[in-house]
């Protein structure tokens, strides 16, 4: 959520920063900008919209030091005034910020009373003016003092007009630094380092850095120098590429078989079963926590673990955290997050940890804040996911939990043969004419409906929702008429008769129905049937979501939207 890049070195930096912003764009694309240090003067360039809008302003500056930002708006609308970088009142400081300063109003009022002026509605502008206010000794001391008064989260890259340096600071939001002896870099995503450096530093909370052309120096919050470990850029890091596909989302859907095989074999062959059993020893309850798609994957996990004898619960991370539940010694908490950065999920991890609960993190990145807090990390190794709408990561989260459950019970299975049966070539109907769409299913199919509905609304902006099929007659049936479409999902022959009754109640009221099923020979009055190759009871949920992901994609394209960058959203949601 929001992207930060910074460069200091011997090359003109505008194009370098622009290319970095393209790599960070999935984190936010409401507006973007750069601050460039040109002969002791900070120049800014800004644009509303995605990075392509900034490219026409590139090339006119002779700058070798600069910071850049792509924004997902939290405070203030998407206009030029609210676009980063923000300058201090005297123009000596430029700041790009990821995160939220929760007490910015208080700080702003104090600064206003001291004569400071502001030009934006953002929380971030107070950082620049606070630093100016505290600028009494050294630049790094000014930054340390300024953020000491701030509540909330931040990753900051900062320029000072009088110093040929980049300053960096971090609390909660991710930030990384690298140096090759001649050039220094700062970023909110290590992906921008690929092809530039082999090693990098991970900044921890309340750490600060000064980057110049020779080296990088780190400080703690008392201003003392600290030494930090270098990490290699893993081979799992990939450069962004859509390959032969027009959009990342379509590519990522087609990546599903490869991603599933990677995840399945990675867990099967590298997971330490003894450690897992030790973690589960004496535990009766498994609690699944996540947001959005990751929450849905957790719901499937709950089914799988229930089947092997555990009591299970599932929570949206944002609900779990504020409910402040008792952390139980007989529970294990499985936190699911593609990015491992999601603020709500991370807040739950901190809470569980503080209360001495045991955590298994299921993430799609080798390093992230969530992994740091976990007793055990299970990697989904799906490969980087760029499209905001999660697809392959979801399928991999589901197979990860299924594989965990079978490992616990030592059940011999071979999912590779099911993966080989996945289909991607469906004749999907045009559903763009509908203003109301419902997804219905029972048991695990209902979870797939939740995910199908989220995908469709996220990228098509069609109002749709998912309902347990049996619940229709308890209220939602009143919305059914001949303008509505219902998408019914069924993988379970034991409950098909009941689902058919629900479909018939919809048809009697003029509603249109598409049935998506893995069952053979179903006899049902619907507008169309999409048949999905049958695998096994558990694995069917991994295969039947694919036509729903493709239907969302197709509908989005037909409506003329960009599936990779849905409006108002961003990939990693690092604010609560
Ligand atoms: C999925 O399509 C969404 N974009 C969103 O619901 C996402 O799954 C959610 O924000 C959680 O992200 P995470 O897996 O990175 O924690």
XYZ file of C-alpha atoms and ligand atoms in Angstrom:
592
model
C 0.000 0.000 0.000
C 1.838 3.035 -1.388
C 5.296 2.491 -2.827
C 8.573 4.205 -1.973
C 11.783 4.336 -4.000
C 14.972 6.329 -3.516
C 18.271 6.559 -5.412
C 21.614 8.231 -4.748
C 24.585 7.645 -7.024
C 26.472 8.676 -10.118
C 23.676 8.351 -12.703
C 20.779 10.664 -13.512
C 18.026 9.369 -11.274
C 14.688 10.323 -12.866
C 14.452 7.319 -15.181
C 15.754 4.939 -12.477
C 13.064 6.134 -10.070
C 10.387 6.016 -12.765
C 11.180 2.371 -13.530
C 11.116 1.585 -9.795
C 7.704 3.222 -9.515
C 6.395 0.987 -12.298
C 7.503 -2.018 -10.214
C 5.789 -0.602 -7.132
C 2.625 0.500 -8.895
C 0.628 -2.535 -7.723
C 0.882 -1.051 -4.207
C -1.165 2.016 -5.129
C -1.901 4.029 -8.251
C -3.971 7.064 -7.208
C -1.112 9.525 -7.823
C 2.679 9.566 -7.977
C 5.595 11.925 -7.688
C 9.318 12.500 -7.208
C 11.545 14.910 -5.314
C 14.894 15.543 -6.985
C 17.896 17.260 -5.448
C 19.250 19.695 -8.037
C 22.087 22.043 -6.931
C 20.982 22.309 -3.312
C 17.374 22.846 -4.320
C 14.567 20.306 -4.085
C 12.395 20.113 -7.214
C 9.209 18.063 -7.243
C 7.234 16.563 -10.100
C 3.795 15.067 -9.507
C 0.915 13.494 -11.410
C -2.575 12.248 -10.615
C -3.268 8.687 -11.770
C -0.857 5.880 -12.526
C 2.868 6.124 -13.259
C 2.412 6.650 -17.007
C 1.086 10.113 -16.131
C 4.442 11.043 -14.601
C 6.607 9.870 -17.483
C 6.020 12.981 -19.643
C 7.584 15.137 -16.913
C 10.783 13.067 -16.741
C 14.134 14.060 -18.192
C 14.388 17.767 -17.511
C 16.420 17.607 -14.288
C 20.091 17.000 -13.695
C 19.633 15.094 -10.448
C 21.553 12.138 -9.056
C 19.665 12.023 -5.774
C 15.920 11.545 -5.576
C 12.983 9.935 -3.822
C 9.699 8.790 -5.370
C 6.262 7.606 -4.341
C 3.136 5.990 -5.710
C 0.086 6.663 -3.568
C -2.969 4.794 -2.330
C -4.969 7.594 -0.745
C -5.813 7.393 2.961
C -6.110 11.068 3.946
C -7.274 13.507 1.329
C -8.528 12.977 -2.204
C -6.436 11.939 -5.191
C -5.271 15.357 -6.376
C -1.937 17.061 -6.929
C -1.971 18.793 -3.525
C -2.175 15.480 -1.700
C 0.349 13.769 -3.938
C 3.767 12.913 -2.417
C 6.546 14.057 -1.967
C 5.539 16.691 0.579
C 7.810 19.622 1.275
C 8.404 21.357 4.586
C 7.320 24.988 4.756
C 10.868 26.242 4.087
C 11.282 23.855 1.127
C 14.403 22.318 2.702
C 12.888 18.898 3.407
C 11.011 16.496 1.131
C 9.263 13.421 2.473
C 7.608 10.353 0.950
C 5.562 8.316 3.398
C 3.850 4.916 3.566
C 1.567 4.255 6.530
C -0.666 6.468 8.656
C 0.233 9.056 11.283
C -2.678 8.574 13.663
C -2.137 11.745 15.714
C -1.442 13.989 12.720
C -4.279 16.377 13.594
C -2.791 17.087 17.024
C 0.671 17.616 15.537
C -0.722 19.761 12.744
C -2.587 21.995 15.206
C 0.569 22.479 17.275
C 2.545 23.386 14.153
C -0.221 25.707 12.907
C -0.111 27.518 16.248
C 3.622 28.031 15.687
C 3.015 29.632 12.286
C 3.568 26.635 9.991
C 1.489 26.433 6.833
C 0.121 23.345 5.062
C -0.933 22.736 1.475
C -2.488 19.272 1.651
C -5.096 17.286 3.570
C -2.621 14.457 4.192
C -1.221 13.118 7.424
C 2.164 12.903 5.659
C 2.743 16.643 5.254
C 3.022 17.033 9.034
C 6.138 14.852 8.914
C 7.980 17.319 6.663
C 7.007 20.309 8.808
C 7.736 18.466 12.070
C 11.228 17.678 10.829
C 11.734 21.356 9.959
C 10.512 22.274 13.445
C 13.012 19.887 15.088
C 15.883 20.851 12.731
C 18.226 22.271 15.356
C 21.332 20.047 15.394
C 21.880 17.358 12.751
C 19.402 16.222 10.077
C 19.182 12.691 11.519
C 18.454 14.085 14.997
C 15.695 16.269 13.515
C 14.105 13.176 11.946
C 14.444 11.048 15.091
C 12.925 13.804 17.255
C 10.091 14.464 14.827
C 8.893 10.871 14.578
C 9.229 10.335 18.337
C 6.009 12.340 18.704
C 4.127 10.374 16.091
C 1.699 7.506 16.627
C 0.946 5.065 13.836
C 3.006 3.575 11.064
C 5.571 4.939 8.666
C 8.193 4.057 6.121
C 9.931 7.286 5.143
C 12.455 8.377 2.538
C 13.580 11.942 3.086
C 15.732 14.531 1.290
C 17.362 17.589 2.785
C 18.341 20.379 0.395
C 21.690 21.052 2.122
C 22.940 17.467 2.259
C 23.685 15.075 -0.567
C 22.078 12.194 1.262
C 18.860 10.211 1.562
C 17.474 9.629 5.034
C 15.186 6.705 5.883
C 13.048 5.792 8.882
C 10.726 2.892 9.633
C 7.980 1.846 12.016
C 5.629 -1.032 11.062
C 5.518 -0.302 7.287
C 8.233 -2.222 5.386
C 11.414 -0.492 4.192
C 14.646 -1.849 2.699
C 18.022 -0.286 1.885
C 20.864 -1.417 -0.389
C 24.282 -0.091 -1.400
C 26.847 -1.278 -3.933
C 29.676 1.045 -2.856
C 28.761 3.674 -5.460
C 24.979 3.887 -5.415
C 22.470 3.612 -2.625
C 18.819 2.589 -2.844
C 15.788 2.594 -0.601
C 12.502 0.860 -1.336
C 9.314 -0.507 0.144
C 9.629 -3.675 -1.974
C 12.849 -5.608 -2.535
C 11.661 -6.341 -6.102
C 13.078 -2.942 -7.158
C 16.580 -4.131 -6.132
C 16.596 -7.023 -8.596
C 19.261 -6.472 -11.249
C 20.910 -3.675 -9.231
C 22.358 -5.255 -6.085
C 22.811 -8.776 -4.740
C 22.339 -7.947 -1.061
C 20.185 -5.629 0.964
C 19.333 -4.529 4.515
C 15.930 -4.959 6.156
C 15.114 -1.990 8.324
C 13.445 -2.884 11.624
C 10.995 -0.766 13.590
C 12.395 2.475 15.007
C 15.540 2.313 12.922
C 16.930 5.162 10.845
C 19.431 5.298 7.985
C 21.633 7.805 6.192
C 22.524 6.824 2.650
C 25.235 8.677 0.717
C 27.221 7.765 -2.386
C 29.798 5.808 -0.391
C 27.774 3.801 2.097
C 24.796 3.493 4.390
C 24.827 4.085 8.152
C 22.079 2.874 10.478
C 20.946 4.351 13.795
C 18.617 3.354 16.590
C 16.014 5.700 18.034
C 18.590 7.110 20.492
C 20.713 8.193 17.545
C 23.419 5.571 18.203
C 25.016 3.836 15.246
C 24.024 0.193 14.809
C 25.326 -2.588 12.594
C 22.927 -4.587 10.520
C 22.901 -7.899 8.748
C 22.920 -8.131 4.957
C 20.488 -10.457 3.180
C 20.803 -11.961 -0.270
C 18.142 -11.319 -2.826
C 16.660 -14.800 -3.077
C 16.361 -16.742 -6.267
C 12.593 -16.836 -5.608
C 12.470 -13.120 -6.415
C 11.189 -12.584 -9.918
C 11.101 -9.542 -12.115
C 7.608 -8.534 -13.023
C 6.503 -9.879 -16.382
C 3.117 -10.502 -17.945
C 4.664 -12.896 -20.460
C 2.280 -13.585 -23.321
C -0.748 -12.324 -21.366
C -2.355 -8.873 -21.610
C -2.817 -8.601 -17.825
C -1.126 -9.987 -14.729
C -4.430 -11.378 -13.484
C -4.853 -13.641 -16.514
C -1.223 -14.716 -16.336
C -1.524 -15.455 -12.636
C -4.654 -17.581 -13.176
C -2.758 -19.577 -15.805
C 0.206 -19.856 -13.389
C -2.033 -21.811 -10.973
C -0.921 -25.378 -11.890
C 2.778 -24.507 -11.608
C 2.193 -22.546 -8.417
C 0.162 -25.368 -6.868
C 2.842 -27.931 -7.702
C 5.524 -25.693 -6.179
C 3.539 -25.133 -3.007
C 2.484 -28.729 -2.638
C 5.975 -30.186 -3.107
C 7.619 -27.417 -1.071
C 5.415 -28.197 1.925
C 5.422 -31.962 1.433
C 9.210 -32.248 1.229
C 10.486 -29.395 3.356
C 8.001 -29.023 6.201
C 9.322 -30.331 9.496
C 6.496 -32.693 10.565
C 8.035 -33.252 13.991
C 8.051 -29.515 14.619
C 4.460 -29.235 13.401
C 3.289 -32.067 15.660
C 5.144 -30.501 18.595
C 3.369 -27.214 17.938
C 0.001 -28.991 17.797
C 0.656 -31.184 20.854
C -2.141 -30.775 23.395
C -3.999 -28.347 21.119
C -7.665 -28.897 20.439
C -8.622 -25.738 18.650
C -7.273 -24.214 15.438
C -8.118 -20.570 14.768
C -7.795 -19.248 11.217
C -7.311 -15.508 10.690
C -6.954 -13.435 7.521
C -8.457 -10.666 5.421
C -10.401 -10.822 2.162
C -9.278 -13.699 0.005
C -6.874 -14.955 2.675
C -9.810 -15.140 5.112
C -11.694 -17.297 2.590
C -8.689 -19.597 2.269
C -8.692 -19.855 6.074
C -12.346 -20.915 5.985
C -11.351 -23.836 3.771
C -8.513 -24.574 6.203
C -11.068 -24.728 9.000
C -13.023 -27.383 7.066
C -9.901 -29.457 6.453
C -8.796 -29.342 10.094
C -12.308 -30.085 11.319
C -12.258 -33.210 9.190
C -9.118 -34.422 10.939
C -10.658 -33.939 14.377
C -9.934 -30.379 15.528
C -12.393 -27.801 16.680
C -11.926 -24.798 14.401
C -12.847 -21.134 14.252
C -12.262 -18.498 11.575
C -12.031 -14.733 11.935
C -11.574 -11.672 9.805
C -8.350 -10.191 11.183
C -9.944 -6.763 11.622
C -12.702 -8.304 13.769
C -10.475 -10.620 15.768
C -8.091 -7.893 16.853
C -10.662 -5.437 18.181
C -12.646 -8.178 19.857
C -9.520 -8.905 21.951
C -10.404 -12.562 22.528
C -8.773 -14.679 25.213
C -5.691 -16.340 23.778
C -6.055 -19.933 24.653
C -3.163 -22.334 25.423
C -5.101 -25.168 23.760
C -5.308 -23.251 20.476
C -2.968 -22.737 17.539
C -3.510 -19.619 15.427
C -3.036 -19.967 11.682
C -2.595 -16.528 10.113
C -2.976 -16.451 6.353
C -1.627 -13.577 4.256
C -0.296 -13.517 0.718
C 1.843 -10.430 1.357
C 2.589 -11.053 5.029
C 2.278 -7.283 5.365
C -1.437 -6.783 5.915
C -1.791 -4.462 8.902
C -4.927 -6.102 10.352
C -3.401 -9.583 10.218
C -0.113 -8.323 11.610
C -1.949 -6.611 14.498
C -3.540 -9.989 15.351
C -0.123 -11.668 15.260
C 1.273 -9.077 17.674
C -1.701 -9.513 19.994
C -1.485 -13.328 19.938
C 2.264 -13.179 20.530
C 1.908 -10.744 23.435
C -0.520 -13.218 24.998
C 1.853 -16.136 24.408
C -0.268 -17.853 21.765
C 1.277 -20.097 19.114
C 1.270 -18.875 15.499
C 1.620 -20.598 12.157
C 1.992 -18.037 9.351
C 0.995 -18.997 5.818
C 2.559 -16.381 3.549
C 3.743 -16.044 -0.022
C 7.007 -14.226 0.708
C 10.228 -15.479 2.266
C 10.592 -12.426 4.479
C 7.841 -10.317 6.030
C 6.758 -8.871 9.350
C 4.245 -11.685 9.878
C 6.846 -14.439 9.398
C 8.986 -12.738 12.046
C 6.303 -13.244 14.683
C 5.436 -16.838 13.814
C 6.447 -20.053 15.576
C 6.300 -21.750 12.216
C 6.189 -20.369 8.671
C 4.537 -22.259 5.845
C 5.458 -20.749 2.480
C 2.975 -20.892 -0.362
C 5.732 -20.358 -2.987
C 3.154 -19.305 -5.584
C 5.554 -16.761 -7.084
C 4.987 -13.053 -6.813
C 1.417 -11.953 -7.362
C 1.017 -8.510 -8.923
C -2.681 -8.280 -9.802
C -4.630 -6.716 -6.946
C -7.209 -9.493 -7.273
C -5.583 -12.514 -5.711
C -5.896 -15.743 -7.712
C -2.936 -18.126 -7.714
C -2.005 -17.148 -4.144
C -5.517 -18.129 -3.017
C -5.382 -21.560 -4.686
C -1.967 -22.071 -3.091
C -3.190 -21.022 0.360
C -5.963 -23.599 0.074
C -3.611 -26.401 -1.015
C -1.174 -25.362 1.733
C -3.825 -25.924 4.394
C -5.002 -29.138 2.795
C -1.405 -30.400 2.695
C -0.857 -29.382 6.339
C -3.932 -31.343 7.378
C -2.867 -34.488 5.516
C 0.670 -34.195 6.900
C -0.707 -34.000 10.448
C -2.758 -37.141 9.894
C -0.077 -38.798 7.757
C -2.583 -39.513 4.988
C -0.944 -40.626 1.717
C -2.237 -38.501 -1.163
C -1.060 -37.400 -4.565
C -2.387 -33.989 -5.550
C -0.156 -33.728 -8.629
C -2.590 -35.879 -10.615
C -5.454 -33.523 -9.693
C -3.385 -30.465 -10.569
C -2.823 -31.988 -14.014
C -6.588 -32.123 -14.489
C -7.219 -28.392 -13.947
C -9.091 -26.717 -16.796
C -8.761 -23.145 -18.061
C -10.733 -23.274 -21.273
C -14.353 -22.528 -20.392
C -17.159 -21.204 -22.518
C -18.224 -18.476 -20.106
C -21.489 -16.548 -20.500
C -21.723 -12.768 -20.827
C -23.055 -11.539 -17.486
C -22.375 -7.834 -17.998
C -26.097 -7.033 -18.318
C -26.878 -7.886 -14.683
C -26.928 -5.265 -11.937
C -27.509 -7.797 -9.136
C -25.656 -11.087 -8.917
C -25.869 -13.664 -6.140
C -23.603 -16.612 -5.520
C -25.141 -19.560 -3.694
C -23.707 -22.808 -2.408
C -23.699 -25.020 0.652
C -20.866 -26.011 3.020
C -17.408 -25.654 1.410
C -19.068 -24.568 -1.860
C -20.400 -21.555 -0.011
C -16.818 -20.501 0.812
C -15.973 -20.736 -2.877
C -19.039 -18.559 -3.538
C -17.676 -15.960 -1.107
C -14.387 -15.888 -2.968
C -16.111 -15.858 -6.386
C -18.290 -12.905 -5.341
C -15.323 -10.980 -3.914
C -13.393 -11.468 -7.144
C -16.316 -10.353 -9.300
C -17.171 -7.220 -7.296
C -13.505 -6.266 -6.850
C -12.727 -5.927 -10.549
C -16.119 -5.451 -12.282
C -17.818 -3.102 -9.747
C -21.027 -5.139 -10.136
C -22.963 -5.385 -6.900
C -22.857 -9.029 -5.958
C -22.936 -11.092 -2.815
C -22.685 -14.665 -1.640
C -25.348 -16.429 0.403
C -25.510 -19.930 1.857
C -28.117 -21.494 -0.450
C -30.328 -22.501 2.468
C -30.474 -18.894 3.686
C -32.088 -17.487 0.530
C -35.628 -18.128 1.725
C -34.869 -16.286 4.984
C -34.707 -12.894 3.311
C -32.651 -12.520 0.136
C -35.253 -14.275 -2.038
C -37.195 -11.000 -1.948
C -34.514 -9.486 -4.231
C -34.920 -12.120 -6.943
C -36.612 -11.075 -10.175
C -35.883 -11.479 -13.872
C -33.094 -8.877 -13.646
C -31.059 -10.970 -11.236
C -28.483 -13.632 -11.927
C -27.653 -16.347 -9.431
C -24.474 -18.375 -9.789
C -24.883 -21.692 -7.979
C -21.811 -23.750 -7.097
C -21.952 -27.458 -6.287
C -19.266 -30.085 -5.758
C -21.123 -32.231 -3.230
C -23.639 -34.806 -4.478
C -25.042 -35.314 -0.951
C -26.494 -31.804 -0.925
C -27.322 -31.379 -4.595
C -31.031 -32.136 -4.142
C -31.319 -29.372 -1.568
C -29.452 -26.933 -3.811
C -31.729 -27.879 -6.714
C -34.727 -26.928 -4.546
C -33.162 -23.512 -3.928
C -32.500 -23.079 -7.646
C -36.088 -24.000 -8.410
C -37.335 -21.351 -5.916
C -35.254 -18.773 -7.828
C -36.506 -19.957 -11.236
C -40.146 -19.765 -10.028
C -39.578 -16.062 -9.398
C -38.094 -15.379 -12.834
C -34.445 -15.339 -11.713
C -31.647 -16.447 -14.044
C -29.278 -19.172 -12.879
C -25.870 -20.474 -13.952
C -24.787 -23.718 -12.318
C -21.061 -24.423 -11.908
C -20.473 -28.002 -10.863
C -18.074 -30.918 -10.723
C -20.995 -33.378 -10.598
C -21.856 -35.496 -13.635
C -25.353 -35.940 -14.991
C -27.017 -33.225 -12.981
C -30.603 -32.689 -13.934
C -31.549 -29.121 -13.126
C -33.527 -26.280 -14.693
C -30.929 -23.513 -15.220
C -29.909 -21.081 -17.995
C -26.509 -22.705 -18.393
C -24.195 -25.230 -16.790
C -20.426 -24.892 -16.531
C -18.875 -28.288 -15.957
C -15.585 -28.623 -14.098
C -13.567 -31.881 -14.119
C -14.085 -33.774 -10.866
C -11.068 -34.455 -8.638
C -11.659 -35.245 -4.943
C -14.019 -33.788 -2.339
C -11.301 -31.556 -0.899
C -9.438 -30.691 -4.090
C -12.607 -29.754 -5.998
C -12.624 -26.413 -4.155
C -9.239 -25.622 -5.710
C -10.436 -26.437 -9.225
C -13.963 -24.996 -9.143
C -12.783 -21.494 -8.186
C -10.915 -21.246 -11.524
C -14.010 -20.680 -13.753
C -15.174 -18.079 -11.215
C -11.809 -16.275 -11.394
C -11.965 -16.425 -15.202
C -15.583 -15.215 -15.231
C -14.608 -12.178 -13.126
C -11.705 -11.486 -15.481
C -13.799 -11.867 -18.643
C -16.573 -9.635 -17.269
C -14.057 -6.995 -16.232
C -12.489 -6.930 -19.710
C -15.902 -6.798 -21.439
C -16.826 -3.818 -19.260
C -13.586 -2.095 -20.229
C -11.933 -2.045 -16.797
C -8.336 -2.787 -15.852
C -8.322 -6.097 -13.906
C -4.846 -5.486 -12.486
C -5.654 -2.089 -10.999
C -9.232 -1.985 -9.726
C -10.372 1.430 -8.580
C -9.858 2.421 -4.936
C -7.845 -0.703 -4.093
C -4.200 -1.668 -3.683
C -2.348 -4.930 -3.306
C -0.926 -4.847 0.230
C -3.184 -3.196 2.754
C -0.709 -1.902 5.309
C -3.153 0.320 7.194
C -5.758 -0.874 9.718
C -8.146 -10.275 -2.924
O -8.491 -10.344 -4.242
C -7.966 -8.972 -2.337
N -7.291 -8.048 -3.119
C -7.797 -8.860 -0.839
O -8.979 -9.337 -0.294
C -6.611 -9.563 -0.155
O -6.761 -10.932 -0.226
C -6.531 -9.084 1.307
O -6.284 -7.712 1.330
C -5.498 -9.815 2.118
O -4.207 -9.620 1.630
P -3.015 -10.503 2.142
O -3.266 -11.907 1.711
O -1.804 -9.920 1.507
O -2.992 -10.410 3.643
